[in-house]
XYZ file of C-alpha atoms in Angstrom:
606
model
C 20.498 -23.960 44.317
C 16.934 -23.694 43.492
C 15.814 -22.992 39.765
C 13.260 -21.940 37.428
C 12.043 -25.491 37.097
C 11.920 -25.948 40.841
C 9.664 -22.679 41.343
C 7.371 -23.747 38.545
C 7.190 -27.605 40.189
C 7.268 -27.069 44.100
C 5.500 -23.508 43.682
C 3.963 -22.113 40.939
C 1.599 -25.125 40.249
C 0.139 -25.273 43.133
C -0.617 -21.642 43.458
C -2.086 -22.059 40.435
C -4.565 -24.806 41.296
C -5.499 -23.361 44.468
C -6.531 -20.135 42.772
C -8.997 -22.535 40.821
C -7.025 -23.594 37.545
C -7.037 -27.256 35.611
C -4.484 -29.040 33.811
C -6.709 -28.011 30.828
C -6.438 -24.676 31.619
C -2.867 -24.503 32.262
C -0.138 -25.214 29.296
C 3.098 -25.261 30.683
C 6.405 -24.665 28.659
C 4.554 -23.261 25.734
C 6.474 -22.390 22.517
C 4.356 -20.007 20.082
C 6.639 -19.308 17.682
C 8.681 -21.788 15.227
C 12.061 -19.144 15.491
C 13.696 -17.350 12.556
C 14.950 -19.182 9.744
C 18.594 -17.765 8.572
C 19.829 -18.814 5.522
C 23.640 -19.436 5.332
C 24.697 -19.998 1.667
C 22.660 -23.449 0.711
C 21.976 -24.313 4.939
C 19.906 -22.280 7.129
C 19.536 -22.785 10.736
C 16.556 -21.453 12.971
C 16.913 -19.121 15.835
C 15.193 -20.241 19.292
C 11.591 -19.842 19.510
C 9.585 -17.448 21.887
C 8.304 -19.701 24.440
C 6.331 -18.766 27.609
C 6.701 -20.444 30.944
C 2.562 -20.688 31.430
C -0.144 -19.728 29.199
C -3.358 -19.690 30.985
C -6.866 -20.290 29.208
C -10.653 -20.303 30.223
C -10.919 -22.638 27.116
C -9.152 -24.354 24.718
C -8.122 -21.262 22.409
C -9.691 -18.694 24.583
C -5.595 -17.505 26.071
C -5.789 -15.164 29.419
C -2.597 -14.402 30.587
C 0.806 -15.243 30.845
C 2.848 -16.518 33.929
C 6.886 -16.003 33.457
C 8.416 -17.739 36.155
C 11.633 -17.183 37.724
C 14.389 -18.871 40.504
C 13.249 -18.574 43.921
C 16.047 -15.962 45.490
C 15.492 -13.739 42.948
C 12.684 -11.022 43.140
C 8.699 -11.774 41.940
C 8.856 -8.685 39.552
C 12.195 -9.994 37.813
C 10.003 -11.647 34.908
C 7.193 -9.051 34.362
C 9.251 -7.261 31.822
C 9.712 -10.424 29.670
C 5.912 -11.201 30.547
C 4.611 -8.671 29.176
C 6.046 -8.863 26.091
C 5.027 -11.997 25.243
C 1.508 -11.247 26.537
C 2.185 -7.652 23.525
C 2.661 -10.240 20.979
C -0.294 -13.059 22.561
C -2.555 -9.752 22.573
C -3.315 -10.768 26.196
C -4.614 -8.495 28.822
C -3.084 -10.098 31.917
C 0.939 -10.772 32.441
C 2.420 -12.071 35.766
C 5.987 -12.813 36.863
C 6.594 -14.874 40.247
C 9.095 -15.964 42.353
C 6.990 -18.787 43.794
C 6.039 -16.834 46.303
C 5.076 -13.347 45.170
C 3.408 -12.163 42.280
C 3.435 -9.518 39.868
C 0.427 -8.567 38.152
C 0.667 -6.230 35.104
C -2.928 -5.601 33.609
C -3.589 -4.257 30.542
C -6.650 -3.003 30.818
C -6.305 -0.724 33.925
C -2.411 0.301 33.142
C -1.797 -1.076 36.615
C 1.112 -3.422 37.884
C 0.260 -5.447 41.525
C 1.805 -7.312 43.675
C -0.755 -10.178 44.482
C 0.290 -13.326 47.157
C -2.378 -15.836 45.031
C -3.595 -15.954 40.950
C -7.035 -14.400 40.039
C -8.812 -17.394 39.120
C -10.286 -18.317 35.635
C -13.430 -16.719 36.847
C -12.230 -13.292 37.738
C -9.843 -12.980 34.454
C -12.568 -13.813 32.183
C -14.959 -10.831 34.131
C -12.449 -8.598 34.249
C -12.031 -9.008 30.685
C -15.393 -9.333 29.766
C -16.631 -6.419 31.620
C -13.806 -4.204 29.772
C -15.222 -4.896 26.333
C -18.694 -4.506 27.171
C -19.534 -8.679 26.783
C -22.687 -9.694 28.598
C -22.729 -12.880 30.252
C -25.052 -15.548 29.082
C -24.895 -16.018 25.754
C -22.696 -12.957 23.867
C -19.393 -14.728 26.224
C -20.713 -18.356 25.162
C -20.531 -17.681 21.666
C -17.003 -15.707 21.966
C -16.175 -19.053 23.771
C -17.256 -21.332 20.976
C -14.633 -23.334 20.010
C -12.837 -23.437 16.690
C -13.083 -26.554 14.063
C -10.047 -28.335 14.712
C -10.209 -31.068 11.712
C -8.529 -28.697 9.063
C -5.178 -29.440 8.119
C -4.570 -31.462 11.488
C -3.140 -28.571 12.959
C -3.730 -25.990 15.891
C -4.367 -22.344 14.823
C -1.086 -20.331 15.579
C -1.139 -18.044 18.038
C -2.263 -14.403 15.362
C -4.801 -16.540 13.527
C -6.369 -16.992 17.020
C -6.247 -13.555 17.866
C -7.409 -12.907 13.903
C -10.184 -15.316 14.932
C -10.999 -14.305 18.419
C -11.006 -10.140 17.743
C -13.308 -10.633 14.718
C -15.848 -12.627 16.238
C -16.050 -10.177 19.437
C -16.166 -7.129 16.857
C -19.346 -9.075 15.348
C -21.055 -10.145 18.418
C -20.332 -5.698 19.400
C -22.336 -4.621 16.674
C -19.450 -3.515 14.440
C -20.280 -3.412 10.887
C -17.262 -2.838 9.182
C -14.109 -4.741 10.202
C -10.541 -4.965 8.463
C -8.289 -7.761 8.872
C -4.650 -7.114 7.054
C -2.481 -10.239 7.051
C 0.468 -10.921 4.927
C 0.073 -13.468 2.142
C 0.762 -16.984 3.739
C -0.600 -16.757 7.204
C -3.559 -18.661 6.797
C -6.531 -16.313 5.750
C -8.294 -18.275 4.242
C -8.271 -20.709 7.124
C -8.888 -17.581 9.857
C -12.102 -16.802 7.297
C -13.195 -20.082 8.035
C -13.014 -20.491 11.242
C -14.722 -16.670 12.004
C -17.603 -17.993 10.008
C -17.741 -21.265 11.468
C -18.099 -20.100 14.868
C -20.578 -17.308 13.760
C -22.690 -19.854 11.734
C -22.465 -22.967 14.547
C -23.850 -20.321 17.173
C -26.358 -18.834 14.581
C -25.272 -15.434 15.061
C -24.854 -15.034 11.398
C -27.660 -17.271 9.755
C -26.578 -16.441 5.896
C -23.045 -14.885 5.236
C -21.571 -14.492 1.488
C -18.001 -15.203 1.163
C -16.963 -12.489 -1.910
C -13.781 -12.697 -4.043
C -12.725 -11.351 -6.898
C -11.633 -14.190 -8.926
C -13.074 -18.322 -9.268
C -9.714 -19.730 -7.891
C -9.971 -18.129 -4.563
C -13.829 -18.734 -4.445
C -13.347 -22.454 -5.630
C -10.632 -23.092 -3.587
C -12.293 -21.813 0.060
C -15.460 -23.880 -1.199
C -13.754 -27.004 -2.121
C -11.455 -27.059 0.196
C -10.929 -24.822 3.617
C -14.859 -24.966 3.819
C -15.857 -28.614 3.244
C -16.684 -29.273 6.790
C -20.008 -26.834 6.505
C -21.338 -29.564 3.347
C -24.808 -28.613 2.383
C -24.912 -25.229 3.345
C -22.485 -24.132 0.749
C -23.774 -22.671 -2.072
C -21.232 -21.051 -5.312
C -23.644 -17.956 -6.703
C -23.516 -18.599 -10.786
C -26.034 -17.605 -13.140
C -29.531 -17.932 -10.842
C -30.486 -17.180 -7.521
C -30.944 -19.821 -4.613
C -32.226 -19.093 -1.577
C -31.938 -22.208 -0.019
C -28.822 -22.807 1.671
C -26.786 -20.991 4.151
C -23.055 -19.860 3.479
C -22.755 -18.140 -0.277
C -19.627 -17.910 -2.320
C -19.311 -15.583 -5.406
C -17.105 -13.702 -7.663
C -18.573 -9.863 -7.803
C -18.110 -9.827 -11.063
C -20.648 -12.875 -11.757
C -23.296 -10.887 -9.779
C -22.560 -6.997 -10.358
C -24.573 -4.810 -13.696
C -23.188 -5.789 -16.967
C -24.537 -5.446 -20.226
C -26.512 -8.185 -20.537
C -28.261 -7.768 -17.422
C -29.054 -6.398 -13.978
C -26.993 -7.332 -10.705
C -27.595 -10.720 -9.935
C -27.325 -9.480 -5.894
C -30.347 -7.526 -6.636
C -32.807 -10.785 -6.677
C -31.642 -10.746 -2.925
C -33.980 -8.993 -0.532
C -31.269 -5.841 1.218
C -30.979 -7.828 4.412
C -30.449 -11.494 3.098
C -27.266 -11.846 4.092
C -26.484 -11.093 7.911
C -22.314 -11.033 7.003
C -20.341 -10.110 3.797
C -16.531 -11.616 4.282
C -14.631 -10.128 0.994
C -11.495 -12.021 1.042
C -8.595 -9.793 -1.002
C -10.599 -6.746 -0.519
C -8.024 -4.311 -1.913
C -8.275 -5.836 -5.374
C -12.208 -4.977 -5.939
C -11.644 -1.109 -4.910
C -13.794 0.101 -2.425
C -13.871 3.481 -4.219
C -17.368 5.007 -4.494
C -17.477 4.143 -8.791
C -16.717 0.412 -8.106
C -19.047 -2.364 -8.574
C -18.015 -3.988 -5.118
C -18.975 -0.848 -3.197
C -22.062 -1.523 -5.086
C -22.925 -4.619 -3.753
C -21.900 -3.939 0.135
C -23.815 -0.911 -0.003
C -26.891 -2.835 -1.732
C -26.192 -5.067 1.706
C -25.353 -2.582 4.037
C -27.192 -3.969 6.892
C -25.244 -7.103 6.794
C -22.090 -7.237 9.146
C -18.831 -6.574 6.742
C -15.803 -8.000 7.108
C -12.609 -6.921 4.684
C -9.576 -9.449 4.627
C -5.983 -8.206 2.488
C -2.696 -9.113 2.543
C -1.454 -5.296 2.031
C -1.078 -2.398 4.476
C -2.448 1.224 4.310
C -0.612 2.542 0.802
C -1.582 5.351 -1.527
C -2.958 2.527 -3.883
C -5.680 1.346 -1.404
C -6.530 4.563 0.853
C -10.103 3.244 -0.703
C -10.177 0.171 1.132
C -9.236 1.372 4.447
C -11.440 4.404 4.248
C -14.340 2.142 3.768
C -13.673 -0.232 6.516
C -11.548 1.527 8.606
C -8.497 0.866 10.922
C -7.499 -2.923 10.626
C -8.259 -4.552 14.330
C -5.627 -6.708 14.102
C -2.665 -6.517 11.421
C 0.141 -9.666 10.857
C 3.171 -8.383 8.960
C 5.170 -10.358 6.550
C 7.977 -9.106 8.713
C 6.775 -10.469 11.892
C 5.720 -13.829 9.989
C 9.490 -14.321 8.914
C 10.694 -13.168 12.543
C 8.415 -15.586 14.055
C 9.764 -18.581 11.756
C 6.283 -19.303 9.721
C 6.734 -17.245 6.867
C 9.697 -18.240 4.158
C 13.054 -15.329 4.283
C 13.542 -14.206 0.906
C 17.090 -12.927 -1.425
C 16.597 -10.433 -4.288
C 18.488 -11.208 -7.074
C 18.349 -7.804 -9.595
C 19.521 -8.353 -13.251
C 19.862 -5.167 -15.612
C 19.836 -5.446 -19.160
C 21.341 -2.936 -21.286
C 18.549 -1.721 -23.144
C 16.431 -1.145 -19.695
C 19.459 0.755 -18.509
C 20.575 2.555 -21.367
C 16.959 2.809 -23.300
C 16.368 1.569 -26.283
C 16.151 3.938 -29.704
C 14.623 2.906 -33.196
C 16.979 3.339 -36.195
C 15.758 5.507 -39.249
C 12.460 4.477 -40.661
C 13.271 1.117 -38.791
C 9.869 -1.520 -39.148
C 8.426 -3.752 -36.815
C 7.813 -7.355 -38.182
C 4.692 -6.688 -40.075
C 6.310 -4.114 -42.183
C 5.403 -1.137 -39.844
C 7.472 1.985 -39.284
C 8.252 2.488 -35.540
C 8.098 5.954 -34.118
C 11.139 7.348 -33.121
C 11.876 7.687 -29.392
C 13.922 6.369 -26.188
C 11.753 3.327 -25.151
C 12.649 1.698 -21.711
C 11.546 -0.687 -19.124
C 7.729 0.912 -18.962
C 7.394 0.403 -22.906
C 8.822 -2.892 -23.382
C 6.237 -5.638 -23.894
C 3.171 -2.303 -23.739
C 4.722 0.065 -27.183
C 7.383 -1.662 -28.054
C 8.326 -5.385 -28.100
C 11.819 -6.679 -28.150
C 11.896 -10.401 -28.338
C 15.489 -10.590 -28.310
C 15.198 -9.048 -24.619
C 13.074 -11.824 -23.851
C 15.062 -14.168 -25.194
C 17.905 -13.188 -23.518
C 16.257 -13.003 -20.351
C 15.331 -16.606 -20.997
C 18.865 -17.905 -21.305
C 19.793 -15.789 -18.140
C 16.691 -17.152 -15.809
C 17.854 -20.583 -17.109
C 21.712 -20.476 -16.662
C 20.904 -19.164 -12.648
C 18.562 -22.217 -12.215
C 21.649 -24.583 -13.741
C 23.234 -22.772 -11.163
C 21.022 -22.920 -8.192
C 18.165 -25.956 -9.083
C 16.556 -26.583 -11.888
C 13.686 -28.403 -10.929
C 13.478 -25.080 -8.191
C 9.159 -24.123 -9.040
C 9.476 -20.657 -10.244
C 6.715 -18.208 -11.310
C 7.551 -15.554 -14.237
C 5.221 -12.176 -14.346
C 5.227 -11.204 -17.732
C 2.804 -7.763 -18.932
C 0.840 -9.571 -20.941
C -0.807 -13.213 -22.004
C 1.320 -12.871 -25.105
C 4.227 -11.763 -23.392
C 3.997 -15.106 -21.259
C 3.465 -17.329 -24.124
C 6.763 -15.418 -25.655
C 8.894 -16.201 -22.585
C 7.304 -20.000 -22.383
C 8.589 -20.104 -26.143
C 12.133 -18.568 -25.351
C 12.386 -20.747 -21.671
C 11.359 -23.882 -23.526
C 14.355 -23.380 -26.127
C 16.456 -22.469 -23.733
C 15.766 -26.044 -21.595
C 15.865 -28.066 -24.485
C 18.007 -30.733 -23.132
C 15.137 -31.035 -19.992
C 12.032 -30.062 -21.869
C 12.960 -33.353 -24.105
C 12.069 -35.412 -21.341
C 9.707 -33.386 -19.691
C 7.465 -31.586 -22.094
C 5.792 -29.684 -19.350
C 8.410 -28.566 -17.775
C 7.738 -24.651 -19.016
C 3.650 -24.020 -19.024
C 1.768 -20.845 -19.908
C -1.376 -19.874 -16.935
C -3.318 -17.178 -18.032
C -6.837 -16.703 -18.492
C -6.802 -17.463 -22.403
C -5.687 -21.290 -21.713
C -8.921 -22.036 -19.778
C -9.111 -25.450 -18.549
C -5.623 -26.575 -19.907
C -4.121 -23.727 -17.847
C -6.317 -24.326 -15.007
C -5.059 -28.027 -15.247
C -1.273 -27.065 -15.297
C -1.889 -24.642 -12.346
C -2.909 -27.925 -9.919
C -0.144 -29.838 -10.903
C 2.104 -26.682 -10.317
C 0.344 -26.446 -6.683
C 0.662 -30.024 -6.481
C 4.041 -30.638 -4.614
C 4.227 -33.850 -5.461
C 4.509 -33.071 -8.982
C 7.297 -33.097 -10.658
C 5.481 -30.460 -14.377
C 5.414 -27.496 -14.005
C 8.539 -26.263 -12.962
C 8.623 -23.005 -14.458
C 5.428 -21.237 -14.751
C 4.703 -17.531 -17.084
C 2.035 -15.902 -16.523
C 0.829 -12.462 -16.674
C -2.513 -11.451 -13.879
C -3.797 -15.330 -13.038
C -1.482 -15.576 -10.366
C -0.854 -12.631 -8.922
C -2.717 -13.412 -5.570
C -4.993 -16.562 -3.998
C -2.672 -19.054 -5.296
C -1.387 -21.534 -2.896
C 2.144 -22.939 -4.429
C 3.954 -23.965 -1.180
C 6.991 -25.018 -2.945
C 7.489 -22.204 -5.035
C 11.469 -21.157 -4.625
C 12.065 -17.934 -7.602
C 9.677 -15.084 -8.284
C 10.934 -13.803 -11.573
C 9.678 -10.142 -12.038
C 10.261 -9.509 -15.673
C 7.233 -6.810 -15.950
C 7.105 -3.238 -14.742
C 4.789 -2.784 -11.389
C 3.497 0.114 -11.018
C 1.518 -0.706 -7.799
C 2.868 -1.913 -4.298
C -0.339 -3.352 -3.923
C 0.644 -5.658 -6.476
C 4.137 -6.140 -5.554
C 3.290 -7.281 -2.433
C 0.687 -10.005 -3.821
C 3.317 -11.399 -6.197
C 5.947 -11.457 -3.671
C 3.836 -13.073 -1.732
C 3.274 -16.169 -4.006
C 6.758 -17.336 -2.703
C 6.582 -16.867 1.139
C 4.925 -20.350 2.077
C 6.795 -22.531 4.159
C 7.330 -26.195 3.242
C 9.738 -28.102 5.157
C 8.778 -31.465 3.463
C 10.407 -30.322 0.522
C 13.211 -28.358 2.203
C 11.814 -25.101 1.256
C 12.552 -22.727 3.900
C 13.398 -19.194 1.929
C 12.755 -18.324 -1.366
C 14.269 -15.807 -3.981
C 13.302 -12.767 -6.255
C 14.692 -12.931 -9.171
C 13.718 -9.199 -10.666
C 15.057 -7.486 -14.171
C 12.677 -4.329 -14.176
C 13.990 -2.676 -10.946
C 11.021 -3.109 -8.914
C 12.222 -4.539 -5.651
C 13.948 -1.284 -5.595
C 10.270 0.999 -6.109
C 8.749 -0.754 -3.661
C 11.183 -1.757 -0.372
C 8.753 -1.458 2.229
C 10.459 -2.863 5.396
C 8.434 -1.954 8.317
C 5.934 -4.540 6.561
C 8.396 -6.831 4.808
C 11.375 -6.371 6.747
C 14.412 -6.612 5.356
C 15.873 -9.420 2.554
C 18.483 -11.980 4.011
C 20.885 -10.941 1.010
C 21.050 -8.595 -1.745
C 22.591 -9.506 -5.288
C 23.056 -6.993 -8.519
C 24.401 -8.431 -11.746
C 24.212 -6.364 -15.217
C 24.364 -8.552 -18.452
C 24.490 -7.130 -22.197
C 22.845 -8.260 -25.494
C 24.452 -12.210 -25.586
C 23.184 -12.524 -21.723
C 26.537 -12.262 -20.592
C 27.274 -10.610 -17.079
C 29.157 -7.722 -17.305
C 29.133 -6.125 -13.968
C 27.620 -7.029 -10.567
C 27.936 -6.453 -6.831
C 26.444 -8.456 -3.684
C 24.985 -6.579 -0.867
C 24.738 -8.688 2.573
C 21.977 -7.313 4.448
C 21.271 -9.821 6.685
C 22.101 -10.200 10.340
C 25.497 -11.466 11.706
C 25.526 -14.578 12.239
C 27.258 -16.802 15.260
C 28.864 -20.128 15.261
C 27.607 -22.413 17.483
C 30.975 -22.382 19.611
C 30.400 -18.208 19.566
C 26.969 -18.683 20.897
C 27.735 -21.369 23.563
C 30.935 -19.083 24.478
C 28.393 -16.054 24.813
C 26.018 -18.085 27.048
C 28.312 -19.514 29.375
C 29.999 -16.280 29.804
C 26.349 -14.837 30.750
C 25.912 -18.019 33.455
C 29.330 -17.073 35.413
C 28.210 -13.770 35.384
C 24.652 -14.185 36.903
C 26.065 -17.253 38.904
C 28.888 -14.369 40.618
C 26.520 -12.080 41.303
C 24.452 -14.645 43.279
C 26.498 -16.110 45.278
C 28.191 -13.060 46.429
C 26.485 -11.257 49.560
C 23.834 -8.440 48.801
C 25.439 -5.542 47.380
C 22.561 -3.455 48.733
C 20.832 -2.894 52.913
C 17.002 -3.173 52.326
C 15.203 -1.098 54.563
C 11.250 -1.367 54.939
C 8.439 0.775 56.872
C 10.346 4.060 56.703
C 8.742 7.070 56.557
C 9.087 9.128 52.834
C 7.749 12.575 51.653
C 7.517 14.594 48.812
């Protein structure tokens, strides 16, 4: 009996070359997703990947349309349903099923499905589609054509940082001026920047473009690194005004009013720059008071494009008023779903005094002989009114104790509220490792802003996965967002949030993947309730497991309850059992004679 590979080999192929496409054009058995990891105690195993039968392309990472292929006794339109949504998720315009002999056409841009006997060719997809977004030929479709840089990372772009890519650059070469990209921390933004502007700047369509952030790690690192490949036309913006070169990086706050002097952007003629790229745009406000509103209305003429890792939230209505809808949006729950973003477990600890409150005795004093006033001070006044540094401490030996537990040489990042909140919890951790922190005296480091070029120092060997110091990290703002720590395994949230902006861009320091360290999920660890404020799972999805423990004034648990949240899983034998049963099943059904009489050319009214 024939099957899918025998359509795609004796039929399909050859359709497709006589309608006019290449082996280059044509990738055959093409997974674009890496599969779901699910975490089973200490293992994990990954779910199949969604793979198409044919992806076609006009060039390389320029995708079409999508061929699903099926048996040849069964009917052409069988596969259009699974088609089309892989060509929902591809963000392609064209989806066909076939038989090997008839096709199915479903296209997206006039609603209508066809049945065709041959393939459009390259040609007429590319018109079709070209024509429907208003692209002249000549030398608006060259440029959407142009291909990407391919040397970064040795690695293709995945199949959303192409569309990221691909939608931007057409919104540019349209004449849009404002333009909102909002992917989830981890998928590459960075790298999409990158390759928008290099496509922009290689086809001069954008001769100068300033690359804005909001703090010198995220500006040094896109320089440094991502960038490299554009050499002498990079330019950091710091102190004085050059005019010479071709892509700009900056902080706003280096170039904004202060009071020393005017904006530094203002020694740039209006239209200098012909494209703005503000990576983390939520975090400079785009509210009509802040300084980076300033600035892109100073450059208004210049094509603006907004880049965030956070969805439409109370916090940053500013940001998506400015630049409007996002044109294409990459959740952190389709990244884990697809297998390229890390699963994640939330751990919550209460402490008695944050459930309970905490009161002052009579005429009580602080340590420098003050009198404290008299109140119920929780979780929002700890570390802000009132510090207790025997809730720290305790909090210490509790974090410590689960890594004995779990792995201590795990990488794990703790927010604290302040800079000297973190240096009290790097005090109270290193006491609490003593027996490691003989051995390795860097194995607990403060990174904050105060620590300057020793912090900045620890932070590279922290990002550094083939160091061994840091393993435990406090901190307080520094690394709340930008920071690329691949191996980090335990968020520790031991600060009140009072944003979900925020949330999301801590949470997000743990959801890169590296499988060359075996890090395939990661955990929060939280002790101020906050994974509870902010669940947000149409953009998060859900965690693979939920765990609650309470623990009193010696750090000793007292009561706790696990919550599994996380989707059945099968044995191999259940899923093998569950397949075959499907093959008898379809195999029955063929082999039998046709349960229905198919009549053609009769007459029907309405």
């Amino acid at each position: 009996m024939a099957t899918e590979a025998d359509t795609c080999r004796k039929y399909v192929l050859p359709k497709l070359y006589a309608a006019g496409w290449t082996d280059d054009q044509i990738c055959e058995q093409r997974s674009f997703t890496d599969g779901r990891i699910v975490t089973i105690g200490t293992g994990h195993y990954r779910k199949p990947g969604k793979r198409a039968d044919y992806l076609l392309r006009c060039r390389p990472y320029f995708f079409l349309a999508v061929v699903e292929a099926k048996a040849a006794y069964k009917k052409p339109g069988d596969g259009i349903q699974q088609a089309m949504a892989s060509a929902e998720i591809l963000g392609l315009k064209f989806a066909y099923a076939t038989n090997g002999h008839g096709i199915v056409e479903h296209d997206y841009l006039t609603g209508k499905q066809t049945i065709l006997q041959q393939f459009p060719s390259p040609d007429e997809l590319w018109r079709r589609l070209r024509q429907a977004a208003g692209i002249q030929d000549g030398k608006d479709a060259d440029d959407l054509l142009f291909p990407f840089h391919h040397e970064i990372g040795g690695k293709d772009p995945r199949y959303y940082q192409q569309i990221a890519i691909n939608r931007t650059v057409q919104a540019v070469i349209q004449g849009q001026k404002r333009i909102l990209l909002t992917m989830a921390t981890g998928t590459g933004k960075t790298f999409v920047a990158f390759q928008i502007i290099w496509k922009l700047w290689k086809t001069r369509r954008k001769v100068r473009i300033l690359y804005l952030a909001d703090r010198n790690v995220l500006v040094d690192q896109a320089k440094d690194r991502t960038f490299s490949p554009c050499g002498d036309a990079l330019h950091k913006i710091q102190g004085k005004v050059s005019k010479s070169r071709e892509i700009y990086f900056a902080i706003y706050q280096a170039i904004v009013d202060d009071e020393r002097r005017p904006g530094l952007y203002k020694e740039y003629p209006p239209d200098f720059f012909d494209l703005i790229l503000v990576d983390e745009c939520h975090r400079g406000s785009a509210n009509e008071e802040s300084k980076w509103r300033e600035i892109l209305e100073y450059f208004s003429n210049a094509a603006q494009i907004g880049m965030t890792a956070t969805p439409l939230r109370k916090d940053n209505v500013d940001t998506y008023r400015y630049f409007g809808n996002p044109i294409f949006t990459y959740s952190l729950a389709r990244g884990i779903e697809d297998g390229f973003l890390a699963p994640y477990r939330v751990h919550r600890v209460v402490l008695n005094v944050d459930a309970a409150g905490w009161r002052p005795d009579k005429d009580q004093l602080d340590r420098f002989g003050r009198e404290i006033p008299d109140g119920e001070y929780g979780t929002k006044d700890f570390e802000r009114l009132v510090s207790l540094l025997t809730r720290t401490e305790i909090a210490a030996k509790h974090l410590t104790d689960y890594l004995k537990k779990t792995d201590r040489m795990a990488k794990t990042i703790v927010f604290c509220v302040d800079q000297e909140h973190a240096e009290d919890m790097r005090l109270a951790l290193h006491r609490a490792n003593h027996d490691l922190t003989q051995k390795l005296p860097h194995y607990v480091a403060r990174i904050v802003s105060d620590e300057g070029k020793i912090g900045r120092g620890h932070l590279d060997d922290f990002q550094d996965p083939e160091k061994d110091e840091p393993v435990i990290v406090t901190t307080s703002q520094m690394l709340t967002t930008g920071v690329d720590v691949p191996t980090c395994r335990n968020i520790v949230l031991f600060k009140p949030i009072n944003s979900i902006v925020e949330f999301k861009q801590i949470i997000g320091r743990g959801t890169r993947l590296f499988t060359d360290k075996d890090k395939l999920w990661f955990t929060i660890i939280d002790y101020t309730g906050a994974t509870r404020l902010f669940s947000d799972p149409d953009f998060d999805g859900f965690p693979e497991k939920i765990t609650e423990e309470q623990i009193n004034e010696n750090g000793e648990t007292v009561g706790g309850e696990e919550v599994t949240v996380q989707e059945p899983i099968e044995t191999e034998e259940q899923r093998e059992a569950e397949l075959q049963a499907l093959l008898q099943a379809e195999q029955a059904e063929e082999e039998g004679p046709p349960r229905k009489y198919y009549v053609d050319n009769t007459e029907v009214r309405v």
